[in-house]
Coordinates of C-alpha atoms in Angstrom, one line a residue:
X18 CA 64.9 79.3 38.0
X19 CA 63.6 82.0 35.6
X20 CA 66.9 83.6 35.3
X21 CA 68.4 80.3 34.4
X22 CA 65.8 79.4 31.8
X23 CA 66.1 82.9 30.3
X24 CA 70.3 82.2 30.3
X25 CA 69.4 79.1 28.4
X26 CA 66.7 80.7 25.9
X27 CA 69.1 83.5 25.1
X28 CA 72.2 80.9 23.7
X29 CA 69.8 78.6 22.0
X30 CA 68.1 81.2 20.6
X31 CA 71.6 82.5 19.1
X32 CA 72.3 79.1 18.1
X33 CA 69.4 78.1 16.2
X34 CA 69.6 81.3 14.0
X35 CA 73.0 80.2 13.5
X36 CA 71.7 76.8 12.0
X37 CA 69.4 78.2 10.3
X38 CA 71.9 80.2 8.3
X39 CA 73.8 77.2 7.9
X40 CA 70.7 75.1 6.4
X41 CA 69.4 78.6 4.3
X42 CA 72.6 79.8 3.0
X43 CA 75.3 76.7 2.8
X44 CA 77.1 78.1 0.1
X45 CA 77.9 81.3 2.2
X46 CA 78.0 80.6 5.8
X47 CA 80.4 77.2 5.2
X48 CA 82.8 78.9 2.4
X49 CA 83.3 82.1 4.8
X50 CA 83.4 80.5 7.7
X51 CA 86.3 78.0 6.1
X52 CA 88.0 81.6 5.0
X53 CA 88.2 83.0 8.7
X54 CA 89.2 79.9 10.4
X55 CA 92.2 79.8 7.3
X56 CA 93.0 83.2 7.7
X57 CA 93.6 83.3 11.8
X58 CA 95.4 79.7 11.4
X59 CA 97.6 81.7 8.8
X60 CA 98.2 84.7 11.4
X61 CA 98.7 82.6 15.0
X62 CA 99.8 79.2 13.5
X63 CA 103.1 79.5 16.3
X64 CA 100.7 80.9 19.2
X65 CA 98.4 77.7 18.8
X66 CA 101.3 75.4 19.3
X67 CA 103.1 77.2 21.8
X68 CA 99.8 77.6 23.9
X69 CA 99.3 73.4 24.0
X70 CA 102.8 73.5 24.8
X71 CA 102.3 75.2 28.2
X72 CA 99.1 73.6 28.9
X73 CA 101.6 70.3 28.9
X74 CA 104.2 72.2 31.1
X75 CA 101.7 73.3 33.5
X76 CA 99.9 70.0 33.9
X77 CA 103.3 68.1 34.0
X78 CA 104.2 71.3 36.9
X79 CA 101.3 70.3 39.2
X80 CA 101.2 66.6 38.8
X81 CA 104.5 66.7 40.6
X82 CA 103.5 69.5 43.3
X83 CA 101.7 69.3 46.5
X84 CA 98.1 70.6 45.2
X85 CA 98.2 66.9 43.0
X86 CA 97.0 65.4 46.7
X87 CA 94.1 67.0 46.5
X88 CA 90.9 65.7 45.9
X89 CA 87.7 66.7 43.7
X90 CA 85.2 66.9 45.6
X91 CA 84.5 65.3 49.3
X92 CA 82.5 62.4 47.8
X93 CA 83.7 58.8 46.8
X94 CA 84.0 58.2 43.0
X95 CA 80.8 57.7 41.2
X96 CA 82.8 55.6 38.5
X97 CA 84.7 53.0 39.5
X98 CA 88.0 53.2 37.8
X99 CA 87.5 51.1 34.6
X100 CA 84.3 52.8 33.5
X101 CA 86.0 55.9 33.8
X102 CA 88.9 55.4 31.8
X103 CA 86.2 54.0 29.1
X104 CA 84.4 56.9 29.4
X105 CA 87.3 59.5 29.2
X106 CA 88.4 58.1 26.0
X107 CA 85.5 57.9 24.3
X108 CA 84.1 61.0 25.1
X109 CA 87.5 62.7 23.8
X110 CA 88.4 60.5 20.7
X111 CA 84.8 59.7 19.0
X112 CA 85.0 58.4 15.4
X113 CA 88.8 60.3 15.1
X114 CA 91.1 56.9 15.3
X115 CA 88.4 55.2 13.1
X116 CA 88.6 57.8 10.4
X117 CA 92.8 59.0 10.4
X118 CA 93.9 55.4 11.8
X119 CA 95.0 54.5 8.4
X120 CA 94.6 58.2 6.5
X121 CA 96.8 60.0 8.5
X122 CA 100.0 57.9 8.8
X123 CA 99.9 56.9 5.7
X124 CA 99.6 60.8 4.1
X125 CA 102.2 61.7 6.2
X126 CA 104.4 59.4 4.5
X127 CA 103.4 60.1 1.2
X128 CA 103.8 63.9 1.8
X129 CA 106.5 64.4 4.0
X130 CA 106.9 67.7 5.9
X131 CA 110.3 67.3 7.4
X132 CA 113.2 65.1 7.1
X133 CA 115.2 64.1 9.9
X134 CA 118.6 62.7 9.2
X135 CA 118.9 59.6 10.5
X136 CA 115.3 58.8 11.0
X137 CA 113.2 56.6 9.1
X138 CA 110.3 58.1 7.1
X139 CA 107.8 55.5 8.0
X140 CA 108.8 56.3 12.2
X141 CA 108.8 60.6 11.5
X142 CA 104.7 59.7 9.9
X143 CA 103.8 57.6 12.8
X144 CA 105.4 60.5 15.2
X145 CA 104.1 63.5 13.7
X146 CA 100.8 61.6 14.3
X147 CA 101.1 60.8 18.0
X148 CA 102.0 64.6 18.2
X149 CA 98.8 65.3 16.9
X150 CA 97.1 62.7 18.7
X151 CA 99.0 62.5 22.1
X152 CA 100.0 64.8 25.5
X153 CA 99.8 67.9 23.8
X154 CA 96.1 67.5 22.5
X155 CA 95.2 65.7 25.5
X156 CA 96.6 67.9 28.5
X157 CA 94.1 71.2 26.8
X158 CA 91.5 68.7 27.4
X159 CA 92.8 67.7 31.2
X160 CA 93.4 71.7 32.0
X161 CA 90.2 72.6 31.0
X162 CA 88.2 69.8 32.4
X163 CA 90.7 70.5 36.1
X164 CA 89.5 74.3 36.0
X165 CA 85.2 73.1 35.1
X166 CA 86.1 70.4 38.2
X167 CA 88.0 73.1 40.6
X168 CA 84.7 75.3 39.8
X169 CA 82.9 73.2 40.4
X170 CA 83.6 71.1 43.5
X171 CA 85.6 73.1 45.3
X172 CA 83.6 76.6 44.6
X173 CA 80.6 74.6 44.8
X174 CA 79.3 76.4 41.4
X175 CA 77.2 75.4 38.3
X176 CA 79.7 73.5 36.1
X177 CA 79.4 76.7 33.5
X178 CA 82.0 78.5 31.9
X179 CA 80.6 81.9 33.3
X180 CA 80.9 80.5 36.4
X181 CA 85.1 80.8 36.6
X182 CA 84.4 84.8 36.8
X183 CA 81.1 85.4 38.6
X184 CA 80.6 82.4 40.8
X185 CA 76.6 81.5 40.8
X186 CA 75.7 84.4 40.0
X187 CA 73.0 85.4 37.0
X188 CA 75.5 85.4 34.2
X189 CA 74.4 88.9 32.7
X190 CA 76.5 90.3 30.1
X191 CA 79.2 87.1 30.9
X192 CA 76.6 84.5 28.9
X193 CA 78.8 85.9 26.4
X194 CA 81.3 83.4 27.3
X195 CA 79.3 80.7 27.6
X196 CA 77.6 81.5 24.1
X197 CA 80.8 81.1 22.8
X198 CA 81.8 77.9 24.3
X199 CA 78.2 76.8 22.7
X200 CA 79.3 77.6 20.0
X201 CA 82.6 75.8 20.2
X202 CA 80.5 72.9 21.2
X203 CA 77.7 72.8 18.1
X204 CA 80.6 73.4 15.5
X205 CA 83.0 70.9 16.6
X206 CA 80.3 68.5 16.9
X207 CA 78.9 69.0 13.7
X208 CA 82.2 68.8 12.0
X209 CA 83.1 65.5 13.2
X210 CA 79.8 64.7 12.4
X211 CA 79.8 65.6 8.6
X212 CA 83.3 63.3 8.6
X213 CA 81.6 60.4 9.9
X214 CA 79.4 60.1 7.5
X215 CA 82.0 60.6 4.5
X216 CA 83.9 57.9 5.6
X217 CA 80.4 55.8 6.5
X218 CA 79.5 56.6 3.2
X219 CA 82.7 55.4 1.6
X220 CA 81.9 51.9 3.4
X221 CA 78.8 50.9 1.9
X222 CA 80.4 52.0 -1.6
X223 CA 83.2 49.1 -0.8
X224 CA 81.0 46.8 1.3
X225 CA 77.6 47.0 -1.4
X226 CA 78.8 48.0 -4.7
X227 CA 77.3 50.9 -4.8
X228 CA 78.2 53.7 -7.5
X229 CA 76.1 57.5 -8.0
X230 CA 75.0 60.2 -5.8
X231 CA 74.6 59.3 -2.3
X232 CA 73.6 62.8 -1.0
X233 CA 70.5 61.4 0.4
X234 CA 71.7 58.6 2.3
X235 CA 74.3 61.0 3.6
X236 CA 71.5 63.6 5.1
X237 CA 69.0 60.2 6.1
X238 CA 72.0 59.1 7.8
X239 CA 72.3 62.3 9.7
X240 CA 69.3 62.3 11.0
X241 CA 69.1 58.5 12.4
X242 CA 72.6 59.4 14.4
X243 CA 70.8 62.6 15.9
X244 CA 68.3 60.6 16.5
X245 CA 70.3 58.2 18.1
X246 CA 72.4 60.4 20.1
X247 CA 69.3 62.2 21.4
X248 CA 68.3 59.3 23.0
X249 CA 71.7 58.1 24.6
X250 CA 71.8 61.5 26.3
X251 CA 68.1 61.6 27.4
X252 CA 69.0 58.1 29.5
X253 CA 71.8 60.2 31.1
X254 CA 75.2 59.1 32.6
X255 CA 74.6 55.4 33.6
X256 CA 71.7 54.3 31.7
X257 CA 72.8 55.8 28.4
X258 CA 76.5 57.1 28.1
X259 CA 78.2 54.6 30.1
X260 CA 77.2 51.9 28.7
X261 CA 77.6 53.1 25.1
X262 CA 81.1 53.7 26.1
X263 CA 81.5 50.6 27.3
X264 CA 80.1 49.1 24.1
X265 CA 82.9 51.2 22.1
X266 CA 85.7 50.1 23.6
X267 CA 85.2 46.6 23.4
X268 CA 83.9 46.5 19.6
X269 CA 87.0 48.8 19.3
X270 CA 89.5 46.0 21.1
X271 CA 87.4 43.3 18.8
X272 CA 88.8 44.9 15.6
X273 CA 92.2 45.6 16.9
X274 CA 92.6 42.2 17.7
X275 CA 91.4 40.6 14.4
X276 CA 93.5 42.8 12.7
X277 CA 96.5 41.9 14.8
X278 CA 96.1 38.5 14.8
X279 CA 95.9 38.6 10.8
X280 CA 99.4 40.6 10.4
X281 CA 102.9 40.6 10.9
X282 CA 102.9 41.6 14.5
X283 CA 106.2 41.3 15.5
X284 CA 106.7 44.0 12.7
X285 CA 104.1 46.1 13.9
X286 CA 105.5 45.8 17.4
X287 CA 109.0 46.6 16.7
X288 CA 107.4 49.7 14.5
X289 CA 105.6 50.7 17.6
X290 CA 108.8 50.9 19.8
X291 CA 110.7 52.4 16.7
X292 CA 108.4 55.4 16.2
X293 CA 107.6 56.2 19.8
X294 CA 111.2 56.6 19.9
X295 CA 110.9 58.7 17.1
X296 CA 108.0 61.0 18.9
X297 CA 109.9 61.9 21.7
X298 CA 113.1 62.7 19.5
X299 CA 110.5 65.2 17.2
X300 CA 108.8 67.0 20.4
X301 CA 111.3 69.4 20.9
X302 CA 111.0 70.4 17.0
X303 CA 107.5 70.6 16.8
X304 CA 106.6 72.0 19.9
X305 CA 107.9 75.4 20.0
X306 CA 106.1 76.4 16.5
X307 CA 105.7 75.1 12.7
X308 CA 108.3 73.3 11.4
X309 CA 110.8 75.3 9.4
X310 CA 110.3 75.0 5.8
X311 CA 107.0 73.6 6.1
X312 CA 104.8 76.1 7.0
X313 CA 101.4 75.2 5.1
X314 CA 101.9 71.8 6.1
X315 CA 102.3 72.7 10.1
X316 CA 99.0 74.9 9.0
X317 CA 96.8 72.3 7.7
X318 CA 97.9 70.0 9.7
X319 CA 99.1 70.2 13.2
X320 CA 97.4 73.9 13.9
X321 CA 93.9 72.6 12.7
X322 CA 94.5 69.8 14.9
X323 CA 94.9 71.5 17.9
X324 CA 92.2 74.1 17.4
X325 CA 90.2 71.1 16.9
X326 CA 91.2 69.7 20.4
X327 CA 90.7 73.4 21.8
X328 CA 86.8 73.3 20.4
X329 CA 86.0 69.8 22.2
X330 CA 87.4 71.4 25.2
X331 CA 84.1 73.1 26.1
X332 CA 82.2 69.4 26.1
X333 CA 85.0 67.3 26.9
X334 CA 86.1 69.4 29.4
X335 CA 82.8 69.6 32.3
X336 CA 82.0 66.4 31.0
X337 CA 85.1 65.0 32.5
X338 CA 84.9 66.8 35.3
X339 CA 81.3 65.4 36.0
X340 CA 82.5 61.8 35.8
X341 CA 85.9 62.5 37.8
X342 CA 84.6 63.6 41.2
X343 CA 86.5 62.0 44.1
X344 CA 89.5 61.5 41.9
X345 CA 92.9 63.1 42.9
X346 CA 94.1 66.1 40.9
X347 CA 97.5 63.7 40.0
X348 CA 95.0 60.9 39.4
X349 CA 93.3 62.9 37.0
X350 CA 96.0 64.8 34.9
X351 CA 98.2 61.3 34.1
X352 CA 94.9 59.2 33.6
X353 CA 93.2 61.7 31.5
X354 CA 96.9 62.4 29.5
X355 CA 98.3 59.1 29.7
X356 CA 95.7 56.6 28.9
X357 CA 94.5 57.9 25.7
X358 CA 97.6 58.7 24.3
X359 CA 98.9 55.2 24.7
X360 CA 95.9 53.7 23.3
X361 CA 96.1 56.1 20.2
X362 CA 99.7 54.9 20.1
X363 CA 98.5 51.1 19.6
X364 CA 96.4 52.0 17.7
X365 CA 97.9 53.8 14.6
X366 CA 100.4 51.7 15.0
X367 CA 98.6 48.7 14.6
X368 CA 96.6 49.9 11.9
X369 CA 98.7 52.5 10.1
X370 CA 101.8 50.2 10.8
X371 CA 100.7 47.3 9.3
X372 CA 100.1 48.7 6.2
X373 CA 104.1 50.2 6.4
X374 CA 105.0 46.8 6.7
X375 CA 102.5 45.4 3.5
X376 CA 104.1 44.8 -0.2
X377 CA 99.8 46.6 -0.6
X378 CA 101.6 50.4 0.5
X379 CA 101.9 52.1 -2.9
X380 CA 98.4 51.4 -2.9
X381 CA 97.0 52.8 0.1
X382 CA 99.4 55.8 -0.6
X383 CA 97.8 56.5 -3.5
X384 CA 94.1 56.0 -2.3
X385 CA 94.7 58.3 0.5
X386 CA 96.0 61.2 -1.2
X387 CA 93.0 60.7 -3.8
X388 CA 90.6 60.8 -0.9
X389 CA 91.5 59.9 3.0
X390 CA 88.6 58.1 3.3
X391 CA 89.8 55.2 1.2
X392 CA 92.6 53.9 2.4
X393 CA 90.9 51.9 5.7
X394 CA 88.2 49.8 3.6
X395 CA 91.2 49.4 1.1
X396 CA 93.2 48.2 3.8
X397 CA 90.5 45.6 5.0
X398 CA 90.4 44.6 1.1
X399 CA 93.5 43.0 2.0
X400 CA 92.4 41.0 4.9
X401 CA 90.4 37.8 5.3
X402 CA 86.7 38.4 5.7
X403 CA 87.1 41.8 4.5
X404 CA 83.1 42.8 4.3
X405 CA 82.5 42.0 7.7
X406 CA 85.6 44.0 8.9
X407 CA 84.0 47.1 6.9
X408 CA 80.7 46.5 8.6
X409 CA 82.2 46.3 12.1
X410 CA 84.3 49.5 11.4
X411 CA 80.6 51.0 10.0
X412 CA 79.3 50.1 13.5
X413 CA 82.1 51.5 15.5
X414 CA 82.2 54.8 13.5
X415 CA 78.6 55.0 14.4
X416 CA 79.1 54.6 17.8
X417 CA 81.5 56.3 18.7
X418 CA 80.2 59.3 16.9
X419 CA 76.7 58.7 18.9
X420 CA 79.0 58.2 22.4
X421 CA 81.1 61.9 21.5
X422 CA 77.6 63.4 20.6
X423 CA 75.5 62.6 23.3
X424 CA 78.2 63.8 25.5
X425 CA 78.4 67.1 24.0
X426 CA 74.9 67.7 24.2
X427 CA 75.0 66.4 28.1
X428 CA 77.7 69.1 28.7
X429 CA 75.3 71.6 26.8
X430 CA 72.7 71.1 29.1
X431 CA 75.4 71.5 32.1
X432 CA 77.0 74.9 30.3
X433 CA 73.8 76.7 30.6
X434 CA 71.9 74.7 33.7
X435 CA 69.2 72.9 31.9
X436 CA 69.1 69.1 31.4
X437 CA 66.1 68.4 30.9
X438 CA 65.1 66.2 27.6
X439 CA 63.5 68.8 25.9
X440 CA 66.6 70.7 26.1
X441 CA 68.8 68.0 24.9
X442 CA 66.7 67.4 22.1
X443 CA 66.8 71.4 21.0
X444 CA 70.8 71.4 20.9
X445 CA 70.3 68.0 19.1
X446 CA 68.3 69.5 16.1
X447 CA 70.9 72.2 16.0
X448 CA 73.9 70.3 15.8
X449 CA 72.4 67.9 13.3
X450 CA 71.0 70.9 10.8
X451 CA 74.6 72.5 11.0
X452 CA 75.7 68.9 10.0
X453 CA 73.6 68.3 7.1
X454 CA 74.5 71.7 5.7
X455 CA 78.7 70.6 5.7
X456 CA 77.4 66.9 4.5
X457 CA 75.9 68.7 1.1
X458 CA 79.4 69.5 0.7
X459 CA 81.3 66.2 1.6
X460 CA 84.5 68.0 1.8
X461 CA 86.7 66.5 4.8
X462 CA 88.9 69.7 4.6
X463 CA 86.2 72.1 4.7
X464 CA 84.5 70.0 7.3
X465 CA 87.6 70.3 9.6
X466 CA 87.8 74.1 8.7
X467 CA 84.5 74.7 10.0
X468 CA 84.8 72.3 13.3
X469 CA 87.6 74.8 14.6
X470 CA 85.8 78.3 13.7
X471 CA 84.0 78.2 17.0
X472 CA 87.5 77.3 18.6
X473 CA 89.0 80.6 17.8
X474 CA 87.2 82.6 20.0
X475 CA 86.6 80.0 22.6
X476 CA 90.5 79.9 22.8
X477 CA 91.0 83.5 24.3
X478 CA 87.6 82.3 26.8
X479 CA 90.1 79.6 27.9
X480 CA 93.0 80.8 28.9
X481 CA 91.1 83.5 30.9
X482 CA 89.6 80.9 32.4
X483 CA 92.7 79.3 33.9
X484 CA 94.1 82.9 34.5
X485 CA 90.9 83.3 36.6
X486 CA 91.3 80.4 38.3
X487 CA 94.5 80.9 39.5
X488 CA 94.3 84.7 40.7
X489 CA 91.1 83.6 42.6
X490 CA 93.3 80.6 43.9
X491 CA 96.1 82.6 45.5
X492 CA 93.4 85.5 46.7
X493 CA 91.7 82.6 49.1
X494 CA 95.0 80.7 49.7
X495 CA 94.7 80.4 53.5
X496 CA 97.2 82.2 55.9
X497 CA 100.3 79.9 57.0
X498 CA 100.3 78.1 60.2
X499 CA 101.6 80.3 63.8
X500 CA 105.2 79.1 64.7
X501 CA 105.9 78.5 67.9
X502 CA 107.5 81.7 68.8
X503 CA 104.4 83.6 67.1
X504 CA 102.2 81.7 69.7

């Protein structure tokens, strides 16, 4: 138990002094940082892409083979099936559809990258979306959360990164590794974080009236969530995260609905079918590398996005894997891809859609390249009982932000074998001083740069990982049955 303690003391030691760089020297640490994460995205834009391109290939490879029979584990599901879609979406997609439902579409349209001949401009912003949104984000999540899962209930080892090359052993020099997926963890956390509260802050601007600094209520803010998402973790799984998830979803399907019901939906329906159409005649362009001719775009875009994905991976993926033992391996893959990326399909649809089909676009259009965190209260300036639509969407971001937090600082406590609340509340402080240094700066594009910076390395730790997995895989794969004749 010492050695375990020590493993933990050693990566939150690292990580506080990385705070506290953050909180000392903002001006630095978040400027530099921004500069490295820009200038690897510069050099491996094409390797990012192709690499969530295989991860799809291979999960699509072993949902049709043999090994998707197997199970997770010996045990009956924990979860029954409902709570456990809720909780794999939530835990993956936090504040994201809140924040770009309406931002991202809509830039898209207003700043194409590509045009496709025969395709219509308002399908090509709603598919370039679901690209970033859909199986090629989700299956990084589902391979690493299969290889945290095989680790684990089929090694019978701590659910650690270190773990996939030293069993349960003391970690030794390979805490490295799990440092880094820390790391991963604490920045992409933070990021998403220091977004939230933009676009929170943006809210009560348009809900209250409010004009002037709003530093402090930014920082304040901060703190409540921490606080907040201290707490949901410290009740654990059932108590705490579950039903938090649960809560999302259906204040999530409350809006959606309103919204619906208060729009042309046969429009928005037949722009649903139109762009998915649309997304699976793009894949094959945007799947191999950027797109030709539009090679910052493809960087600030779809790279960042996908090195985002790659730094929830080291949360997202144990934390899955904790809530899907007894689940089939096929079960598993298509849920986890599947069921998000259809809901983030209705979703932008339904939001980013509606607003195609408004006589209000030109408006949003030019909110949302002003600032992305307009266009979604502008949007519900345009609907009946537009305050309390803000107020709901205030609530949501705040939930789901407290729902994607207290599960990264769950899967903390899992990476390095200590779950105990005083733990939880250590990575807690961390993650929220790293956040109030990026929401000093209330940048949305610097937040996103630094969210991906612990990715980078944590991206190399990954596909070791699988490569691990597998070798070890085929050096205990059991001999083949006698045949008769060698009886």
């Amino acid at each position: 138990m010492q050695l375990l303690t020590t493993h933990t003391q050693r990566l939150m030691l690292v990580s506080a002094i990385i705070a506290g760089v953050f909180i000392l020297f903002p001006s630095i640490s978040v400027y530099q940082l921004a500069a490295f994460t820009q200038f690897v995205i510069e050099q491996l834009g094409n390797q990012v892409i192709q690499l969530s391109t295989l991860a799809l290939l291979i999960c699509a490879a072993i949902v049709v083979s043999p090994f998707g029979k197997k199970r997770l584990g010996d045990e009956a599901p924990e979860f029954g099936f409902i709570p456990w879609l809720v909780m794999l979406f939530t835990t993956g997609m936090g504040s994201g559809l809140i924040f770009w439902g309406i931002a991202e579409p809509v830039f898209h349209l207003a700043n194409p990258p590509l045009q496709s001949a025969g395709m219509d401009p308002k399908d090509t912003a709603l598919a370039l979306t679901y690209f970033h949104w859909g199986v090629h984000a989700w299956c990084l999540y589902a391979l690493a959360g299969l290889v945290m899962a095989w680790v684990a209930y089929e090694k019978k080892r701590p659910m650690r990164v270190s773990a996939s090359f030293i069993g349960a052993r003391n970690p030794g020099w390979f805490s490295l590794v799990d440092l880094i997926a820390v790391l991963a963890i604490l920045f992409g956390i933070a990021g998403v974080l220091a977004n939230t509260m933009a676009l929170v802050e943006q809210g009560v601007r348009q809900v209250f009236q409010i004009e002037g600094e709003m530093t402090g209520f930014r920082l304040v803010m901060t703190a409540v969530i921490g606080v907040l998402f201290t707490a949901s973790s410290a009740l654990g799984l059932k108590k705490g995260i579950q039903r938090l998830s649960s809560l999302n979803v259906w204040l999530m399907l409350a809006l959606f609905i309103f919204v619906f019901i208060n729009i042309d939906g046969s429009a928005v329906i037949t722009r649903m079918f139109s762009s998915v159409a649309a997304y699976i005649t793009l894949l094959p362009d945007v799947s191999f590398g950027m797109i030709e001719g539009s090679k910052t775009w493809s960087q600030g875009w779809t790279v960042i996005y996908l090195v985002w994905w790659i730094a929830w991976t080291p949360f997202v993926g144990p934390f899955i894997a904790r809530i899907s033992r007894g689940r089939t391996v096929r079960q598993f893959l298509i849920c986890t891809i599947m069921i998000p990326t259809l809901a983030s399909i209705l979703w932008f649809s339904g939001f980013a859609g509606a607003v195609f089909e408004s006589d209000y676009l030109p408006e949003i259009m030019a909110a949302v390249n002003q600032d992305y965190t307009q266009g979604l209260f502008l949007f519900f300036a345009h609907l009946p009982f537009s305050n309390i639509l803000s107020i709901a969407a205030l609530v949501l971001l705040l939930t789901f932000v407290i729902s994607s937090s207290d599960s990264a600082i769950y899967a903390a406590g899992m990476m390095t074998d200590d779950t105990r609340t005083s733990s939880k509340i250590s990575w807690s402080v961390i993650v929220v001083a790293m956040s109030m240094a990026l929401v000093m700066f209330n940048d949305v594009d610097l937040n996103k740069q630094v969210a991906i910076a612990g990715a980078i390395p944590f991206t190399f730790v990954l596909i070791a990982q699988g490569i691990a997995a597998v070798a070890e895989q085929v050096r205990t794969k059991p001999e083949p049955l006698p045949t008769p004749q060698q009886k």
